[in-house]
Amino acid sequence: MISLQDSDRIDGFFTRPGSERFELFDAFDGRSGQTHPVFDIDGFIARNGTPPLPGELGCAVSHYLVLRDFVMRSERPDDYLVVAEDDIRLTADFVPVLDNVLRRPRELEMVLLSDSWGTPPGSGKSRLDSGWPWTQPIPVSPRAFSEHSMGSHALSQRCSRKVSRTCRTAGRNLLGRG
């Protein structure tokens, strides 16, 4: 679970069933005014016409860092990284759904477990059928989210390695590019 260490939402996250499966990952604090070498500020500005908000910077960098950490620590090809932020609240059906995903590492490389976009059923089918490159950054802004609405996702070790490799070999920092 990605969170700033001083977040008042950590306790709320860890009171929910299934939360015991998560470790706390210290988020990159975009409020610090520091940039991070993996984030392409110029690319972000070119795409959005404005510099990233502190939360946008922190969110993008934190998600990359948790992925990189998983790639470095993971030893088994059937390992999964399950990512959640501190503002989601796991529901009663989270554990059975997650268990179903974890039993299928060769079939499912990336699974969106929850989102805040209200994605219509079947909307991802055209992207899957068209060979849409899942390793490209998706231009989504945390400005659209409020408390308890960030999504969660699971990535297989294989998918995590692909995404990490793409970020490292993009020739320029990938995060923030459009």
Coordinates of N, CA and C in Angstrom, one line a residue, residues 16-164:
R16 N -9.4 -2.9 7.3 CA -10.3 -3.7 6.4 C -9.8 -5.1 6.2
P17 N -10.7 -6.1 6.0 CA -10.4 -7.4 5.7 C -9.5 -7.5 4.5
G18 N -8.5 -8.3 4.5 CA -7.6 -8.4 3.3 C -6.4 -7.5 3.4
S19 N -6.5 -6.4 4.2 CA -5.4 -5.5 4.3 C -4.1 -6.0 4.9
E20 N -4.2 -7.2 5.6 CA -3.0 -7.8 6.2 C -2.1 -8.3 5.1
R21 N -2.6 -8.4 3.9 CA -1.7 -8.9 2.8 C -0.8 -7.8 2.2
F22 N -1.0 -6.6 2.7 CA -0.3 -5.4 2.2 C 0.9 -5.0 3.1
E23 N 1.9 -4.5 2.5 CA 3.0 -3.9 3.2 C 2.9 -2.4 2.9
L24 N 3.3 -1.6 3.9 CA 3.3 -0.1 3.7 C 4.6 0.3 2.9
F25 N 4.4 1.0 1.8 CA 5.5 1.5 0.9 C 5.5 3.0 1.1
D26 N 6.6 3.5 1.5 CA 6.7 4.9 1.8 C 6.7 5.7 0.4
A27 N 5.7 6.5 0.2 CA 5.5 7.3 -1.0 C 6.5 8.4 -1.2
F28 N 6.8 8.7 -2.4 CA 7.6 9.9 -2.7 C 6.7 11.1 -2.5
D29 N 7.3 12.1 -1.7 CA 6.5 13.2 -1.3 C 6.7 14.3 -2.3
G30 N 5.7 14.5 -3.2 CA 5.8 15.6 -4.2 C 5.7 17.0 -3.6
R31 N 5.3 17.1 -2.4 CA 5.2 18.4 -1.7 C 6.5 18.9 -1.3
S32 N 7.6 18.1 -1.4 CA 8.9 18.5 -0.9 C 9.5 19.5 -1.9
G33 N 9.0 19.7 -3.1 CA 9.6 20.6 -4.0 C 10.7 20.0 -4.8
Q34 N 11.1 18.8 -4.4 CA 12.2 18.0 -5.1 C 11.6 17.3 -6.3
T35 N 12.4 17.2 -7.4 CA 12.0 16.4 -8.5 C 12.6 15.0 -8.3
H36 N 12.3 14.1 -9.2 CA 12.9 12.8 -9.1 C 13.4 12.4 -10.5
P37 N 14.6 11.8 -10.6 CA 15.2 11.5 -12.0 C 14.3 10.7 -12.9
V38 N 13.4 9.9 -12.4 CA 12.5 9.1 -13.2 C 11.3 9.8 -13.8
F39 N 11.1 11.1 -13.4 CA 10.0 11.8 -13.9 C 10.4 12.9 -14.9
D40 N 9.8 12.9 -16.0 CA 10.1 13.8 -17.1 C 9.2 15.0 -17.0
I41 N 9.7 16.0 -16.3 CA 8.9 17.3 -16.1 C 8.6 17.9 -17.4
D42 N 9.6 18.0 -18.3 CA 9.3 18.7 -19.6 C 8.3 18.0 -20.4
G43 N 8.3 16.7 -20.4 CA 7.3 15.9 -21.1 C 5.9 16.1 -20.5
F44 N 5.8 16.2 -19.2 CA 4.5 16.5 -18.5 C 4.0 17.8 -18.9
I45 N 4.9 18.8 -18.9 CA 4.4 20.2 -19.3 C 4.0 20.3 -20.7
A46 N 4.8 19.6 -21.6 CA 4.4 19.6 -23.0 C 3.0 19.0 -23.2
R47 N 2.7 17.9 -22.5 CA 1.4 17.3 -22.7 C 0.3 18.0 -22.0
N48 N 0.5 18.6 -20.8 CA -0.6 19.2 -20.0 C -0.6 20.7 -20.0
G49 N 0.5 21.3 -20.5 CA 0.5 22.8 -20.5 C 0.8 23.4 -19.2
T50 N 1.1 22.6 -18.2 CA 1.4 23.2 -16.8 C 2.3 22.2 -16.1
P51 N 3.0 22.6 -15.2 CA 3.9 21.7 -14.4 C 3.0 20.8 -13.6
P52 N 3.5 19.6 -13.2 CA 2.7 18.7 -12.4 C 2.4 19.3 -11.0
L53 N 1.2 18.9 -10.5 CA 0.9 19.3 -9.1 C 1.7 18.4 -8.2
P54 N 2.0 18.7 -7.0 CA 2.8 17.9 -6.1 C 2.2 16.5 -6.0
G55 N 0.9 16.3 -6.0 CA 0.3 15.0 -5.9 C 0.5 14.2 -7.1
E56 N 0.5 14.8 -8.3 CA 0.7 14.1 -9.6 C 2.2 13.6 -9.6
L57 N 3.1 14.4 -9.3 CA 4.5 14.0 -9.2 C 4.7 12.9 -8.2
G58 N 4.2 13.1 -7.0 CA 4.4 12.0 -6.0 C 3.7 10.7 -6.4
C59 N 2.6 10.8 -7.0 CA 1.8 9.6 -7.3 C 2.6 8.8 -8.4
A60 N 3.0 9.5 -9.5 CA 3.7 8.8 -10.6 C 5.0 8.2 -10.1
V61 N 5.8 9.0 -9.4 CA 7.1 8.5 -8.9 C 6.9 7.3 -7.9
S62 N 5.9 7.4 -7.0 CA 5.7 6.4 -6.0 C 5.3 5.0 -6.7
H63 N 4.4 5.1 -7.7 CA 4.0 3.9 -8.4 C 5.2 3.3 -9.1
Y64 N 6.0 4.1 -9.7 CA 7.2 3.5 -10.4 C 8.1 2.9 -9.4
L65 N 8.4 3.5 -8.3 CA 9.3 3.0 -7.3 C 8.9 1.7 -6.6
V66 N 7.6 1.6 -6.4 CA 7.1 0.4 -5.8 C 7.2 -0.8 -6.8
L67 N 7.0 -0.5 -8.1 CA 7.2 -1.5 -9.1 C 8.6 -1.9 -9.2
R68 N 9.5 -0.9 -9.2 CA 11.0 -1.2 -9.3 C 11.4 -2.0 -8.1
D69 N 10.9 -1.7 -6.9 CA 11.3 -2.5 -5.7 C 10.8 -3.9 -5.9
F70 N 9.6 -4.1 -6.4 CA 9.1 -5.5 -6.6 C 9.9 -6.3 -7.6
V71 N 10.3 -5.6 -8.7 CA 11.1 -6.3 -9.7 C 12.4 -6.7 -9.1
M72 N 13.0 -5.9 -8.3 CA 14.3 -6.2 -7.7 C 14.2 -7.4 -6.6
R73 N 13.1 -7.4 -5.9 CA 12.9 -8.4 -4.8 C 12.3 -9.7 -5.2
S74 N 11.5 -9.7 -6.3 CA 10.7 -10.8 -6.7 C 11.6 -11.9 -7.2
E75 N 11.4 -13.1 -6.8 CA 12.2 -14.3 -7.3 C 11.4 -15.3 -8.0
R76 N 10.1 -15.4 -7.8 CA 9.3 -16.4 -8.4 C 8.5 -15.8 -9.6
P77 N 8.5 -16.5 -10.7 CA 7.7 -16.0 -11.9 C 6.2 -15.9 -11.6
D78 N 5.7 -16.6 -10.6 CA 4.3 -16.5 -10.4 C 3.9 -15.5 -9.3
D79 N 4.9 -14.6 -8.9 CA 4.7 -13.6 -7.9 C 3.8 -12.5 -8.6
Y80 N 3.0 -11.8 -7.7 CA 2.2 -10.7 -8.1 C 2.5 -9.5 -7.2
L81 N 2.5 -8.3 -7.8 CA 2.5 -7.1 -7.1 C 1.1 -6.6 -7.1
V82 N 0.5 -6.4 -5.9 CA -0.8 -5.8 -5.7 C -0.6 -4.4 -5.2
V83 N -1.1 -3.4 -5.9 CA -0.8 -2.0 -5.5 C -2.2 -1.4 -5.1
A84 N -2.2 -0.7 -4.0 CA -3.3 0.1 -3.6 C -2.8 1.4 -2.9
E85 N -3.6 2.4 -2.9 CA -3.2 3.6 -2.2 C -4.0 3.7 -0.9
D86 N -3.5 4.5 0.0 CA -4.1 4.6 1.3 C -5.5 5.1 1.3
D87 N -6.0 5.6 0.2 CA -7.4 6.2 0.3 C -8.5 5.2 -0.3
I88 N -8.1 4.0 -0.6 CA -9.1 3.0 -0.9 C -9.5 2.3 0.3
R89 N -10.7 1.7 0.3 CA -11.2 0.8 1.3 C -11.6 -0.5 0.7
L90 N -10.9 -1.5 1.1 CA -11.1 -2.9 0.5 C -12.5 -3.3 0.9
T91 N -13.2 -3.9 0.0 CA -14.6 -4.4 0.2 C -14.5 -5.9 0.6
A92 N -15.7 -6.4 1.0 CA -15.7 -7.8 1.4 C -15.4 -8.8 0.3
D93 N -15.6 -8.4 -1.0 CA -15.3 -9.3 -2.1 C -13.8 -9.2 -2.6
F94 N -13.0 -8.3 -2.0 CA -11.7 -8.1 -2.4 C -10.8 -9.4 -2.3
V95 N -10.9 -10.1 -1.2 CA -10.0 -11.3 -1.0 C -10.4 -12.4 -2.0
P96 N -11.6 -12.8 -2.2 CA -11.9 -13.8 -3.2 C -11.5 -13.4 -4.6
V97 N -11.7 -12.2 -5.0 CA -11.4 -11.7 -6.3 C -9.8 -11.8 -6.4
L98 N -9.1 -11.3 -5.5 CA -7.7 -11.3 -5.5 C -7.1 -12.8 -5.6
D99 N -7.7 -13.7 -4.8 CA -7.3 -15.1 -4.8 C -7.5 -15.7 -6.2
N100 N -8.6 -15.3 -6.8 CA -8.8 -15.8 -8.2 C -7.7 -15.3 -9.1
V101 N -7.4 -14.1 -9.0 CA -6.3 -13.5 -9.9 C -5.0 -14.2 -9.6
L102 N -4.6 -14.4 -8.3 CA -3.3 -14.9 -8.0 C -3.2 -16.4 -8.4
R103 N -4.2 -17.1 -8.7 CA -4.2 -18.4 -9.1 C -3.9 -18.5 -10.6
R104 N -3.8 -17.4 -11.3 CA -3.7 -17.4 -12.8 C -2.6 -16.5 -13.3
P105 N -1.4 -16.7 -12.8 CA -0.3 -15.8 -13.2 C 0.1 -15.9 -14.6
R106 N -0.1 -17.0 -15.3 CA 0.3 -17.1 -16.7 C -0.8 -16.5 -17.6
E107 N -2.0 -16.5 -17.1 CA -3.1 -15.9 -18.0 C -3.3 -14.4 -17.8
L108 N -3.1 -13.9 -16.6 CA -3.4 -12.5 -16.3 C -2.1 -11.8 -15.9
E109 N -1.7 -10.9 -16.7 CA -0.4 -10.2 -16.4 C -0.7 -8.9 -15.7
M110 N -1.8 -8.2 -16.0 CA -2.2 -7.0 -15.4 C -3.7 -7.0 -15.2
V111 N -4.1 -6.7 -13.9 CA -5.5 -6.7 -13.6 C -5.9 -5.5 -12.8
L112 N -6.9 -4.7 -13.3 CA -7.4 -3.6 -12.6 C -8.4 -4.1 -11.6
L113 N -8.1 -4.0 -10.4 CA -9.0 -4.5 -9.3 C -10.1 -3.5 -8.9
S114 N -9.8 -2.3 -9.0 CA -10.8 -1.2 -8.8 C -10.3 0.0 -9.5
D115 N -11.3 0.9 -9.8 CA -11.0 2.1 -10.4 C -12.0 3.2 -10.0
S116 N -11.7 4.4 -10.3 CA -12.6 5.5 -9.9 C -13.2 6.1 -11.2
W117 N -13.0 5.5 -12.3 CA -13.4 6.1 -13.6 C -14.8 5.6 -14.0
G118 N -15.3 4.6 -13.4 CA -16.6 4.1 -13.8 C -16.5 3.5 -15.2
T119 N -15.5 2.7 -15.4 CA -15.2 2.1 -16.7 C -16.4 1.2 -17.2
P120 N -17.0 1.5 -18.3 CA -18.1 0.6 -18.7 C -17.6 -0.8 -19.0
P121 N -18.5 -1.8 -18.7 CA -18.1 -3.2 -19.0 C -17.7 -3.4 -20.5
G122 N -16.6 -4.1 -20.7 CA -16.2 -4.4 -22.1 C -15.4 -3.3 -22.8
S123 N -15.2 -2.1 -22.1 CA -14.6 -1.0 -22.8 C -13.1 -1.3 -23.0
G124 N -12.5 -2.2 -22.3 CA -11.1 -2.6 -22.5 C -10.9 -3.6 -23.6
K125 N -12.0 -4.2 -24.0 CA -11.9 -5.3 -25.1 C -11.2 -4.7 -26.3
S126 N -11.6 -3.6 -26.8 CA -11.0 -3.1 -28.1 C -9.6 -2.8 -27.9
R127 N -9.1 -2.4 -26.8 CA -7.7 -2.2 -26.6 C -6.9 -3.5 -26.5
L128 N -7.6 -4.5 -25.9 CA -6.9 -5.9 -25.9 C -6.8 -6.4 -27.3
D129 N -7.9 -6.3 -28.1 CA -8.0 -6.9 -29.4 C -7.1 -6.2 -30.4
S130 N -6.9 -4.9 -30.2 CA -6.1 -4.1 -31.2 C -4.6 -4.2 -30.9
G131 N -4.2 -4.9 -29.9 CA -2.8 -4.9 -29.6 C -2.3 -3.6 -29.0
W132 N -3.2 -2.9 -28.4 CA -2.8 -1.6 -27.7 C -1.6 -1.8 -26.8
P133 N -0.6 -1.0 -26.8 CA 0.6 -1.3 -26.0 C 0.4 -0.9 -24.5
W134 N 0.2 -1.8 -23.7 CA -0.2 -1.6 -22.3 C 1.0 -0.9 -21.5
T135 N 2.2 -0.9 -22.0 CA 3.3 -0.3 -21.3 C 3.4 1.2 -21.5
Q136 N 2.5 1.8 -22.4 CA 2.5 3.2 -22.6 C 1.9 3.9 -21.3
P137 N 2.4 5.1 -21.0 CA 1.7 5.8 -19.9 C 0.3 6.2 -20.3
I138 N -0.6 6.1 -19.4 CA -2.0 6.5 -19.7 C -2.2 7.9 -19.0
P139 N -2.6 8.9 -19.8 CA -2.7 10.3 -19.3 C -3.9 10.4 -18.4
V140 N -3.7 10.1 -17.1 CA -4.8 10.3 -16.1 C -4.3 11.2 -15.0
S141 N -5.1 12.1 -14.6 CA -4.6 13.1 -13.6 C -5.3 12.8 -12.3
P142 N -4.5 12.7 -11.2 CA -5.0 12.6 -9.9 C -6.0 13.7 -9.5
R143 N -5.9 14.8 -10.3 CA -6.8 15.9 -10.0 C -8.3 15.5 -10.0
A144 N -8.6 14.4 -10.7 CA -10.0 14.0 -10.9 C -10.4 13.1 -9.7
F145 N -9.5 12.8 -8.8 CA -9.9 11.8 -7.7 C -10.1 12.5 -6.4
S146 N -10.9 11.9 -5.6 CA -11.1 12.4 -4.2 C -10.9 11.2 -3.3
E147 N -11.0 11.4 -2.0 CA -10.7 10.4 -1.0 C -11.5 9.2 -1.3
H148 N -11.0 8.0 -1.1 CA -11.6 6.7 -1.2 C -12.0 6.3 -2.7
S149 N -11.3 7.0 -3.6 CA -11.6 6.6 -5.0 C -10.5 6.2 -5.9
M150 N -9.3 6.2 -5.4 CA -8.2 5.7 -6.2 C -8.3 4.2 -6.4
G151 N -7.8 3.7 -7.5 CA -7.9 2.3 -7.9 C -6.8 1.5 -7.3
S152 N -6.9 0.2 -7.5 CA -5.9 -0.8 -7.1 C -5.7 -1.7 -8.3
H153 N -4.5 -2.3 -8.4 CA -4.2 -3.2 -9.5 C -3.2 -4.2 -9.1
A154 N -3.2 -5.3 -9.9 CA -2.2 -6.4 -9.7 C -1.4 -6.6 -11.0
L155 N -0.1 -6.8 -10.8 CA 0.7 -7.0 -12.0 C 1.6 -8.3 -11.7
S156 N 1.6 -9.1 -12.7 CA 2.5 -10.3 -12.6 C 4.0 -9.9 -12.6
Q157 N 4.8 -10.8 -12.2 CA 6.2 -10.5 -12.2 C 6.7 -10.2 -13.6
R158 N 6.2 -10.9 -14.6 CA 6.5 -10.8 -16.0 C 6.1 -9.4 -16.5
C159 N 4.9 -9.0 -16.2 CA 4.4 -7.6 -16.6 C 5.2 -6.5 -15.9
S160 N 5.5 -6.7 -14.6 CA 6.2 -5.7 -13.9 C 7.6 -5.5 -14.5
R161 N 8.3 -6.6 -14.9 CA 9.6 -6.5 -15.5 C 9.5 -5.8 -16.8
K162 N 8.4 -6.1 -17.6 CA 8.3 -5.4 -18.9 C 8.1 -3.9 -18.7
V163 N 7.3 -3.5 -17.8 CA 7.0 -2.1 -17.5 C 8.3 -1.4 -17.0
S164 N 9.0 -2.1 -16.1 CA 10.2 -1.5 -15.6 C 11.3 -1.4 -16.7

